[in-house]
PDB file of N, CA and C in Angstrom:
ATOM      1  N   UNK A 698      45.839 -29.016  32.457  1.00  0.00           N
ATOM      2  CA  UNK A 698      45.851 -29.892  33.632  1.00  0.00           C
ATOM      3  C   UNK A 698      47.112 -30.829  33.533  1.00  0.00           C
ATOM      4  N   UNK A 699      47.932 -30.947  34.382  1.00  0.00           N
ATOM      5  CA  UNK A 699      49.010 -31.828  34.381  1.00  0.00           C
ATOM      6  C   UNK A 699      48.828 -32.861  35.485  1.00  0.00           C
ATOM      7  N   UNK A 700      49.114 -34.086  35.204  1.00  0.00           N
ATOM      8  CA  UNK A 700      49.028 -35.226  36.074  1.00  0.00           C
ATOM      9  C   UNK A 700      50.417 -35.515  36.588  1.00  0.00           C
ATOM     10  N   UNK A 701      50.627 -35.932  37.720  1.00  0.00           N
ATOM     11  CA  UNK A 701      51.960 -36.309  38.237  1.00  0.00           C
ATOM     12  C   UNK A 701      52.012 -37.817  38.013  1.00  0.00           C
ATOM     13  N   UNK A 702      53.053 -38.292  37.392  1.00  0.00           N
ATOM     14  CA  UNK A 702      53.265 -39.687  37.191  1.00  0.00           C
ATOM     15  C   UNK A 702      54.133 -40.347  38.178  1.00  0.00           C
ATOM     16  N   UNK A 703      54.226 -41.651  38.222  1.00  0.00           N
ATOM     17  CA  UNK A 703      55.135 -42.232  39.083  1.00  0.00           C
ATOM     18  C   UNK A 703      56.586 -42.050  39.014  1.00  0.00           C
ATOM     19  N   UNK A 704      56.976 -40.964  39.688  1.00  0.00           N
ATOM     20  CA  UNK A 704      58.350 -40.670  39.789  1.00  0.00           C
ATOM     21  C   UNK A 704      58.915 -40.881  41.208  1.00  0.00           C
ATOM     22  N   UNK A 705      60.044 -41.452  41.273  1.00  0.00           N
ATOM     23  CA  UNK A 705      60.552 -41.862  42.730  1.00  0.00           C
ATOM     24  C   UNK A 705      60.496 -40.530  43.451  1.00  0.00           C
ATOM     25  N   UNK A 706      59.874 -40.555  44.650  1.00  0.00           N
ATOM     26  CA  UNK A 706      59.956 -39.438  45.567  1.00  0.00           C
ATOM     27  C   UNK A 706      58.725 -38.527  45.312  1.00  0.00           C
ATOM     28  N   UNK A 707      57.931 -38.730  44.349  1.00  0.00           N
ATOM     29  CA  UNK A 707      56.739 -37.942  44.029  1.00  0.00           C
ATOM     30  C   UNK A 707      55.538 -38.663  44.069  1.00  0.00           C
ATOM     31  N   UNK A 708      54.476 -38.120  44.643  1.00  0.00           N
ATOM     32  CA  UNK A 708      53.145 -38.743  44.772  1.00  0.00           C
ATOM     33  C   UNK A 708      52.290 -38.240  43.389  1.00  0.00           C
ATOM     34  N   UNK A 709      51.262 -39.017  43.292  1.00  0.00           N
ATOM     35  CA  UNK A 709      50.160 -38.587  42.399  1.00  0.00           C
ATOM     36  C   UNK A 709      49.479 -37.325  42.874  1.00  0.00           C
ATOM     37  N   UNK A 710      48.950 -36.546  41.963  1.00  0.00           N
ATOM     38  CA  UNK A 710      48.235 -35.374  42.513  1.00  0.00           C
ATOM     39  C   UNK A 710      46.917 -35.853  43.083  1.00  0.00           C
ATOM     40  N   UNK A 711      46.463 -34.926  43.997  1.00  0.00           N
ATOM     41  CA  UNK A 711      45.326 -35.328  44.837  1.00  0.00           C
ATOM     42  C   UNK A 711      44.025 -35.535  43.880  1.00  0.00           C
ATOM     43  N   UNK A 712      43.977 -34.867  42.743  1.00  0.00           N
ATOM     44  CA  UNK A 712      42.818 -35.018  41.901  1.00  0.00           C
ATOM     45  C   UNK A 712      42.912 -36.186  40.936  1.00  0.00           C
ATOM     46  N   UNK A 713      44.019 -36.892  41.067  1.00  0.00           N
ATOM     47  CA  UNK A 713      44.233 -38.074  40.050  1.00  0.00           C
ATOM     48  C   UNK A 713      43.151 -38.987  39.991  1.00  0.00           C
ATOM     49  N   UNK A 714      42.498 -39.397  41.200  1.00  0.00           N
ATOM     50  CA  UNK A 714      41.415 -40.565  41.057  1.00  0.00           C
ATOM     51  C   UNK A 714      40.313 -39.799  40.235  1.00  0.00           C
ATOM     52  N   UNK A 715      39.819 -38.591  40.591  1.00  0.00           N
ATOM     53  CA  UNK A 715      38.714 -38.030  39.885  1.00  0.00           C
ATOM     54  C   UNK A 715      38.968 -37.821  38.403  1.00  0.00           C
ATOM     55  N   UNK A 716      40.240 -37.479  38.055  1.00  0.00           N
ATOM     56  CA  UNK A 716      40.666 -37.401  36.633  1.00  0.00           C
ATOM     57  C   UNK A 716      40.603 -38.795  35.891  1.00  0.00           C
ATOM     58  N   UNK A 717      40.941 -39.825  36.514  1.00  0.00           N
ATOM     59  CA  UNK A 717      40.886 -41.087  35.988  1.00  0.00           C
ATOM     60  C   UNK A 717      39.464 -41.692  35.822  1.00  0.00           C
ATOM     61  N   UNK A 718      38.640 -41.239  36.710  1.00  0.00           N
ATOM     62  CA  UNK A 718      37.193 -41.546  36.667  1.00  0.00           C
ATOM     63  C   UNK A 718      36.637 -40.855  35.413  1.00  0.00           C
ATOM     64  N   UNK A 719      36.920 -39.593  35.357  1.00  0.00           N
ATOM     65  CA  UNK A 719      36.384 -38.762  34.163  1.00  0.00           C
ATOM     66  C   UNK A 719      36.943 -39.381  32.842  1.00  0.00           C
ATOM     67  N   UNK A 720      38.215 -39.632  32.772  1.00  0.00           N
ATOM     68  CA  UNK A 720      38.601 -40.254  31.416  1.00  0.00           C
ATOM     69  C   UNK A 720      37.871 -41.623  31.188  1.00  0.00           C
ATOM     70  N   UNK A 721      37.704 -42.430  32.253  1.00  0.00           N
ATOM     71  CA  UNK A 721      37.013 -43.817  32.014  1.00  0.00           C
ATOM     72  C   UNK A 721      35.634 -43.497  31.504  1.00  0.00           C
ATOM     73  N   UNK A 722      34.892 -42.585  32.147  1.00  0.00           N
ATOM     74  CA  UNK A 722      33.499 -42.247  31.587  1.00  0.00           C
ATOM     75  C   UNK A 722      33.548 -41.873  30.280  1.00  0.00           C
ATOM     76  N   UNK A 723      34.589 -41.109  29.766  1.00  0.00           N
ATOM     77  CA  UNK A 723      34.552 -40.617  28.414  1.00  0.00           C
ATOM     78  C   UNK A 723      34.818 -41.895  27.551  1.00  0.00           C
ATOM     79  N   UNK A 724      35.776 -42.742  27.964  1.00  0.00           N
ATOM     80  CA  UNK A 724      35.951 -44.032  27.188  1.00  0.00           C
ATOM     81  C   UNK A 724      34.609 -44.798  27.000  1.00  0.00           C
ATOM     82  N   UNK A 725      33.785 -44.853  28.219  1.00  0.00           N
ATOM     83  CA  UNK A 725      32.440 -45.567  28.020  1.00  0.00           C
ATOM     84  C   UNK A 725      31.658 -44.802  26.930  1.00  0.00           C
ATOM     85  N   UNK A 726      31.739 -43.535  26.753  1.00  0.00           N
ATOM     86  CA  UNK A 726      30.950 -42.879  25.754  1.00  0.00           C
ATOM     87  C   UNK A 726      31.474 -43.279  24.313  1.00  0.00           C
ATOM     88  N   UNK A 727      32.784 -43.499  24.272  1.00  0.00           N
ATOM     89  CA  UNK A 727      33.310 -43.839  23.061  1.00  0.00           C
ATOM     90  C   UNK A 727      32.673 -45.289  22.662  1.00  0.00           C
ATOM     91  N   UNK A 728      32.725 -46.279  23.505  1.00  0.00           N
ATOM     92  CA  UNK A 728      32.130 -47.554  23.422  1.00  0.00           C
ATOM     93  C   UNK A 728      30.672 -47.372  23.054  1.00  0.00           C
ATOM     94  N   UNK A 729      29.876 -46.561  23.818  1.00  0.00           N
ATOM     95  CA  UNK A 729      28.538 -46.411  23.384  1.00  0.00           C
ATOM     96  C   UNK A 729      28.269 -45.833  22.088  1.00  0.00           C
ATOM     97  N   UNK A 730      29.119 -44.893  21.632  1.00  0.00           N
ATOM     98  CA  UNK A 730      28.978 -44.404  20.254  1.00  0.00           C
ATOM     99  C   UNK A 730      29.356 -45.537  19.181  1.00  0.00           C
ATOM    100  N   UNK A 731      30.300 -46.377  19.444  1.00  0.00           N
ATOM    101  CA  UNK A 731      30.674 -47.347  18.617  1.00  0.00           C
ATOM    102  C   UNK A 731      29.542 -48.398  18.335  1.00  0.00           C
ATOM    103  N   UNK A 732      28.988 -48.718  19.652  1.00  0.00           N
ATOM    104  CA  UNK A 732      27.906 -49.679  19.450  1.00  0.00           C
ATOM    105  C   UNK A 732      26.756 -49.047  18.722  1.00  0.00           C
ATOM    106  N   UNK A 733      26.371 -47.808  19.065  1.00  0.00           N
ATOM    107  CA  UNK A 733      25.125 -47.178  18.520  1.00  0.00           C
ATOM    108  C   UNK A 733      25.385 -46.897  17.089  1.00  0.00           C
ATOM    109  N   UNK A 734      26.382 -46.397  16.549  1.00  0.00           N
ATOM    110  CA  UNK A 734      26.537 -45.827  15.265  1.00  0.00           C
ATOM    111  C   UNK A 734      27.418 -46.776  14.261  1.00  0.00           C
ATOM    112  N   UNK A 735      28.233 -47.632  14.879  1.00  0.00           N
ATOM    113  CA  UNK A 735      28.974 -48.326  13.979  1.00  0.00           C
ATOM    114  C   UNK A 735      29.004 -49.895  14.073  1.00  0.00           C
ATOM    115  N   UNK A 736      28.084 -50.289  14.751  1.00  0.00           N
ATOM    116  CA  UNK A 736      28.008 -51.851  15.100  1.00  0.00           C
ATOM    117  C   UNK A 736      27.887 -52.642  13.751  1.00  0.00           C
ATOM    118  N   UNK A 737      27.081 -52.124  12.636  1.00  0.00           N
ATOM    119  CA  UNK A 737      26.957 -52.818  11.371  1.00  0.00           C
ATOM    120  C   UNK A 737      28.443 -53.030  10.755  1.00  0.00           C
ATOM    121  N   UNK A 738      29.268 -51.987  10.904  1.00  0.00           N
ATOM    122  CA  UNK A 738      30.646 -52.221  10.443  1.00  0.00           C
ATOM    123  C   UNK A 738      31.419 -53.193  11.260  1.00  0.00           C
ATOM    124  N   UNK A 739      31.399 -53.216  12.488  1.00  0.00           N
ATOM    125  CA  UNK A 739      31.941 -54.247  13.429  1.00  0.00           C
ATOM    126  C   UNK A 739      31.453 -55.636  12.967  1.00  0.00           C
ATOM    127  N   UNK A 740      30.046 -55.825  12.662  1.00  0.00           N
ATOM    128  CA  UNK A 740      29.644 -57.016  12.154  1.00  0.00           C
ATOM    129  C   UNK A 740      30.104 -57.385  10.806  1.00  0.00           C
ATOM    130  N   UNK A 741      30.267 -56.409   9.812  1.00  0.00           N
ATOM    131  CA  UNK A 741      30.758 -56.728   8.587  1.00  0.00           C
ATOM    132  C   UNK A 741      32.246 -57.164   8.649  1.00  0.00           C
ATOM    133  N   UNK A 742      32.936 -56.749   9.682  1.00  0.00           N
ATOM    134  CA  UNK A 742      34.334 -57.086   9.758  1.00  0.00           C
ATOM    135  C   UNK A 742      34.437 -58.392  10.652  1.00  0.00           C
ATOM    136  N   UNK A 743      33.280 -58.882  11.119  1.00  0.00           N
ATOM    137  CA  UNK A 743      33.161 -60.169  11.945  1.00  0.00           C
ATOM    138  C   UNK A 743      34.097 -60.045  13.076  1.00  0.00           C
ATOM    139  N   UNK A 744      33.991 -58.903  13.684  1.00  0.00           N
ATOM    140  CA  UNK A 744      34.877 -58.579  14.963  1.00  0.00           C
ATOM    141  C   UNK A 744      33.911 -58.400  16.137  1.00  0.00           C
ATOM    142  N   UNK A 745      32.621 -58.758  16.058  1.00  0.00           N
ATOM    143  CA  UNK A 745      31.798 -58.541  17.244  1.00  0.00           C
ATOM    144  C   UNK A 745      32.275 -59.185  18.495  1.00  0.00           C
ATOM    145  N   UNK A 746      32.700 -60.493  18.293  1.00  0.00           N
ATOM    146  CA  UNK A 746      33.151 -61.319  19.492  1.00  0.00           C
ATOM    147  C   UNK A 746      34.384 -60.613  20.156  1.00  0.00           C
ATOM    148  N   UNK A 747      35.358 -60.071  19.412  1.00  0.00           N
ATOM    149  CA  UNK A 747      36.445 -59.432  19.925  1.00  0.00           C
ATOM    150  C   UNK A 747      36.007 -58.138  20.648  1.00  0.00           C
ATOM    151  N   UNK A 748      35.083 -57.428  19.946  1.00  0.00           N
ATOM    152  CA  UNK A 748      34.696 -56.112  20.491  1.00  0.00           C
ATOM    153  C   UNK A 748      33.905 -56.254  21.662  1.00  0.00           C
ATOM    154  N   UNK A 749      33.039 -57.312  21.761  1.00  0.00           N
ATOM    155  CA  UNK A 749      32.226 -57.512  22.958  1.00  0.00           C
ATOM    156  C   UNK A 749      33.138 -58.016  24.126  1.00  0.00           C
ATOM    157  N   UNK A 750      34.188 -58.795  23.727  1.00  0.00           N
ATOM    158  CA  UNK A 750      35.025 -59.147  24.899  1.00  0.00           C
ATOM    159  C   UNK A 750      35.912 -58.063  25.370  1.00  0.00           C
ATOM    160  N   UNK A 751      36.379 -57.080  24.525  1.00  0.00           N
ATOM    161  CA  UNK A 751      36.996 -56.004  24.947  1.00  0.00           C
ATOM    162  C   UNK A 751      36.180 -55.014  25.763  1.00  0.00           C
ATOM    163  N   UNK A 752      34.880 -55.013  25.495  1.00  0.00           N
ATOM    164  CA  UNK A 752      33.993 -54.059  26.307  1.00  0.00           C
ATOM    165  C   UNK A 752      33.724 -54.741  27.521  1.00  0.00           C
ATOM    166  N   UNK A 753      33.463 -56.142  27.628  1.00  0.00           N
ATOM    167  CA  UNK A 753      33.261 -56.825  28.788  1.00  0.00           C
ATOM    168  C   UNK A 753      34.573 -56.732  29.803  1.00  0.00           C
ATOM    169  N   UNK A 754      35.717 -56.835  29.420  1.00  0.00           N
ATOM    170  CA  UNK A 754      36.963 -56.432  30.099  1.00  0.00           C
ATOM    171  C   UNK A 754      36.989 -55.092  30.608  1.00  0.00           C
ATOM    172  N   UNK A 755      36.522 -54.047  29.613  1.00  0.00           N
ATOM    173  CA  UNK A 755      36.421 -52.791  30.099  1.00  0.00           C
ATOM    174  C   UNK A 755      35.535 -52.412  31.293  1.00  0.00           C
ATOM    175  N   UNK A 756      34.509 -53.089  31.325  1.00  0.00           N
ATOM    176  CA  UNK A 756      33.466 -53.038  32.329  1.00  0.00           C
ATOM    177  C   UNK A 756      33.974 -53.636  33.636  1.00  0.00           C
ATOM    178  N   UNK A 757      34.459 -54.901  33.428  1.00  0.00           N
ATOM    179  CA  UNK A 757      34.978 -55.562  34.637  1.00  0.00           C
ATOM    180  C   UNK A 757      36.145 -54.799  35.361  1.00  0.00           C
ATOM    181  N   UNK A 758      36.973 -54.246  34.582  1.00  0.00           N
ATOM    182  CA  UNK A 758      38.063 -53.454  35.106  1.00  0.00           C
ATOM    183  C   UNK A 758      37.549 -52.161  35.803  1.00  0.00           C
ATOM    184  N   UNK A 759      36.670 -51.552  35.121  1.00  0.00           N
ATOM    185  CA  UNK A 759      35.940 -50.364  35.816  1.00  0.00           C
ATOM    186  C   UNK A 759      35.238 -50.696  36.987  1.00  0.00           C
ATOM    187  N   UNK A 760      34.585 -51.880  37.119  1.00  0.00           N
ATOM    188  CA  UNK A 760      33.812 -52.254  38.271  1.00  0.00           C
ATOM    189  C   UNK A 760      34.873 -52.632  39.444  1.00  0.00           C
ATOM    190  N   UNK A 761      35.960 -53.307  39.078  1.00  0.00           N
ATOM    191  CA  UNK A 761      36.989 -53.753  40.044  1.00  0.00           C
ATOM    192  C   UNK A 761      37.550 -52.619  40.793  1.00  0.00           C
ATOM    193  N   UNK A 762      37.895 -51.519  39.959  1.00  0.00           N
ATOM    194  CA  UNK A 762      38.487 -50.249  40.609  1.00  0.00           C
ATOM    195  C   UNK A 762      37.603 -49.256  40.785  1.00  0.00           C
ATOM    196  N   UNK A 763      36.318 -49.411  40.758  1.00  0.00           N
ATOM    197  CA  UNK A 763      35.352 -48.465  41.075  1.00  0.00           C
ATOM    198  C   UNK A 763      35.369 -47.199  40.343  1.00  0.00           C
ATOM    199  N   UNK A 764      35.635 -47.390  38.918  1.00  0.00           N
ATOM    200  CA  UNK A 764      35.876 -46.213  38.023  1.00  0.00           C
ATOM    201  C   UNK A 764      34.627 -45.823  37.450  1.00  0.00           C
ATOM    202  N   UNK A 765      33.539 -46.717  37.431  1.00  0.00           N
ATOM    203  CA  UNK A 765      32.288 -46.534  36.802  1.00  0.00           C
ATOM    204  C   UNK A 765      31.177 -46.559  37.890  1.00  0.00           C
ATOM    205  N   UNK A 766      30.121 -45.800  37.820  1.00  0.00           N
ATOM    206  CA  UNK A 766      28.898 -45.961  38.579  1.00  0.00           C
ATOM    207  C   UNK A 766      27.923 -46.578  37.810  1.00  0.00           C
ATOM    208  N   UNK A 767      27.000 -47.295  38.479  1.00  0.00           N
ATOM    209  CA  UNK A 767      25.805 -48.046  37.729  1.00  0.00           C
ATOM    210  C   UNK A 767      25.064 -47.124  36.848  1.00  0.00           C
ATOM    211  N   UNK A 768      25.015 -45.860  37.244  1.00  0.00           N
ATOM    212  CA  UNK A 768      24.092 -44.930  36.482  1.00  0.00           C
ATOM    213  C   UNK A 768      24.901 -44.502  35.250  1.00  0.00           C
ATOM    214  N   UNK A 769      26.252 -44.496  35.283  1.00  0.00           N
ATOM    215  CA  UNK A 769      27.089 -44.310  34.021  1.00  0.00           C
ATOM    216  C   UNK A 769      26.813 -45.440  33.057  1.00  0.00           C
ATOM    217  N   UNK A 770      26.689 -46.696  33.552  1.00  0.00           N
ATOM    218  CA  UNK A 770      26.650 -47.823  32.696  1.00  0.00           C
ATOM    219  C   UNK A 770      25.299 -48.012  32.128  1.00  0.00           C
ATOM    220  N   UNK A 771      24.272 -47.980  33.000  1.00  0.00           N
ATOM    221  CA  UNK A 771      22.930 -48.188  32.423  1.00  0.00           C
ATOM    222  C   UNK A 771      22.247 -47.077  31.686  1.00  0.00           C
ATOM    223  N   UNK A 772      22.822 -45.812  31.957  1.00  0.00           N
ATOM    224  CA  UNK A 772      22.248 -44.841  31.273  1.00  0.00           C
ATOM    225  C   UNK A 772      20.834 -44.393  31.914  1.00  0.00           C
ATOM    226  N   UNK A 773      20.305 -43.225  31.420  1.00  0.00           N
ATOM    227  CA  UNK A 773      18.995 -42.714  31.953  1.00  0.00           C
ATOM    228  C   UNK A 773      17.983 -43.604  31.418  1.00  0.00           C
ATOM    229  N   UNK A 774      16.758 -43.720  32.172  1.00  0.00           N
ATOM    230  CA  UNK A 774      15.567 -44.479  31.630  1.00  0.00           C
ATOM    231  C   UNK A 774      15.025 -43.824  30.372  1.00  0.00           C
ATOM    232  N   UNK A 775      14.862 -44.578  29.403  1.00  0.00           N
ATOM    233  CA  UNK A 775      14.232 -44.117  28.080  1.00  0.00           C
ATOM    234  C   UNK A 775      15.387 -43.513  27.233  1.00  0.00           C
ATOM    235  N   UNK A 776      16.590 -43.643  27.712  1.00  0.00           N
ATOM    236  CA  UNK A 776      17.754 -43.043  26.847  1.00  0.00           C
ATOM    237  C   UNK A 776      18.004 -44.094  25.714  1.00  0.00           C
ATOM    238  N   UNK A 777      18.240 -43.623  24.534  1.00  0.00           N
ATOM    239  CA  UNK A 777      18.642 -44.536  23.371  1.00  0.00           C
ATOM    240  C   UNK A 777      19.955 -45.156  23.629  1.00  0.00           C
ATOM    241  N   UNK A 778      20.833 -44.529  24.364  1.00  0.00           N
ATOM    242  CA  UNK A 778      22.212 -45.123  24.706  1.00  0.00           C
ATOM    243  C   UNK A 778      22.429 -45.408  26.046  1.00  0.00           C
ATOM    244  N   UNK A 779      22.845 -46.660  26.305  1.00  0.00           N
ATOM    245  CA  UNK A 779      22.918 -47.236  27.669  1.00  0.00           C
ATOM    246  C   UNK A 779      23.113 -48.806  27.389  1.00  0.00           C
ATOM    247  N   UNK A 780      23.648 -49.452  28.354  1.00  0.00           N
ATOM    248  CA  UNK A 780      23.902 -50.842  28.123  1.00  0.00           C
ATOM    249  C   UNK A 780      23.135 -51.601  29.242  1.00  0.00           C
ATOM    250  N   UNK A 781      22.081 -51.015  29.735  1.00  0.00           N
ATOM    251  CA  UNK A 781      21.395 -51.747  30.843  1.00  0.00           C
ATOM    252  C   UNK A 781      20.948 -53.144  30.470  1.00  0.00           C
ATOM    253  N   UNK A 782      20.429 -53.351  29.273  1.00  0.00           N
ATOM    254  CA  UNK A 782      19.832 -54.517  28.860  1.00  0.00           C
ATOM    255  C   UNK A 782      21.111 -55.603  28.638  1.00  0.00           C
ATOM    256  N   UNK A 783      22.117 -55.039  28.045  1.00  0.00           N
ATOM    257  CA  UNK A 783      23.278 -55.929  27.799  1.00  0.00           C
ATOM    258  C   UNK A 783      23.979 -56.211  29.178  1.00  0.00           C
ATOM    259  N   UNK A 784      23.977 -55.296  30.051  1.00  0.00           N
ATOM    260  CA  UNK A 784      24.564 -55.619  31.481  1.00  0.00           C
ATOM    261  C   UNK A 784      23.682 -56.728  32.187  1.00  0.00           C
ATOM    262  N   UNK A 785      22.345 -56.649  32.033  1.00  0.00           N
ATOM    263  CA  UNK A 785      21.514 -57.509  32.676  1.00  0.00           C
ATOM    264  C   UNK A 785      21.735 -59.017  32.049  1.00  0.00           C
ATOM    265  N   UNK A 786      21.892 -59.041  30.758  1.00  0.00           N
ATOM    266  CA  UNK A 786      22.118 -60.255  29.961  1.00  0.00           C
ATOM    267  C   UNK A 786      23.343 -60.913  30.372  1.00  0.00           C
ATOM    268  N   UNK A 787      24.463 -60.117  30.485  1.00  0.00           N
ATOM    269  CA  UNK A 787      25.728 -60.634  30.874  1.00  0.00           C
ATOM    270  C   UNK A 787      25.631 -61.230  32.323  1.00  0.00           C
ATOM    271  N   UNK A 788      24.763 -60.463  33.177  1.00  0.00           N
ATOM    272  CA  UNK A 788      24.840 -61.002  34.618  1.00  0.00           C
ATOM    273  C   UNK A 788      23.989 -62.333  34.593  1.00  0.00           C
ATOM    274  N   UNK A 789      23.078 -62.482  33.838  1.00  0.00           N
ATOM    275  CA  UNK A 789      22.310 -63.745  33.669  1.00  0.00           C
ATOM    276  C   UNK A 789      23.197 -64.867  33.232  1.00  0.00           C
ATOM    277  N   UNK A 790      24.133 -64.425  32.120  1.00  0.00           N
ATOM    278  CA  UNK A 790      24.956 -65.501  31.650  1.00  0.00           C
ATOM    279  C   UNK A 790      26.189 -65.690  32.492  1.00  0.00           C
ATOM    280  N   UNK A 791      26.409 -65.067  33.548  1.00  0.00           N
ATOM    281  CA  UNK A 791      27.473 -65.238  34.526  1.00  0.00           C
ATOM    282  C   UNK A 791      28.709 -64.679  34.053  1.00  0.00           C
ATOM    283  N   UNK A 792      28.672 -63.766  33.080  1.00  0.00           N
ATOM    284  CA  UNK A 792      29.878 -63.026  32.617  1.00  0.00           C
ATOM    285  C   UNK A 792      30.267 -61.978  33.561  1.00  0.00           C
ATOM    286  N   UNK A 793      29.234 -61.297  34.146  1.00  0.00           N
ATOM    287  CA  UNK A 793      29.540 -60.331  35.173  1.00  0.00           C
ATOM    288  C   UNK A 793      28.765 -60.732  36.483  1.00  0.00           C
ATOM    289  N   UNK A 794      29.354 -60.434  37.660  1.00  0.00           N
ATOM    290  CA  UNK A 794      28.734 -60.802  38.826  1.00  0.00           C
ATOM    291  C   UNK A 794      27.649 -59.731  39.131  1.00  0.00           C
ATOM    292  N   UNK A 795      26.645 -60.395  39.900  1.00  0.00           N
ATOM    293  CA  UNK A 795      25.533 -59.401  40.282  1.00  0.00           C
ATOM    294  C   UNK A 795      26.019 -58.581  41.313  1.00  0.00           C
ATOM    295  N   UNK A 796      25.625 -57.268  41.229  1.00  0.00           N
ATOM    296  CA  UNK A 796      26.037 -56.335  42.242  1.00  0.00           C
ATOM    297  C   UNK A 796      24.848 -55.938  43.139  1.00  0.00           C
TER     298      UNK A 796
END
């Protein structure tokens, strides 16, 4: 699959938005894996603040440009991977706006 990039006189391909959304969902899965499987290492490096900030910015960007759906973020009910509780906590703290 080839994407058309911003070249004078050329437009993006018609499937560019869906491709970007797919890539963004895959990046969300990378974050979920890191939180689920490697968070002790992040804590050991004392990097949790930076990592959480990076993730919050990732979510805010995805929300701003409608790259993620709520179901992508919260996961399925009963699923071990999902950030529903974290999402709700950040909304309570005012880090994310209520949707």
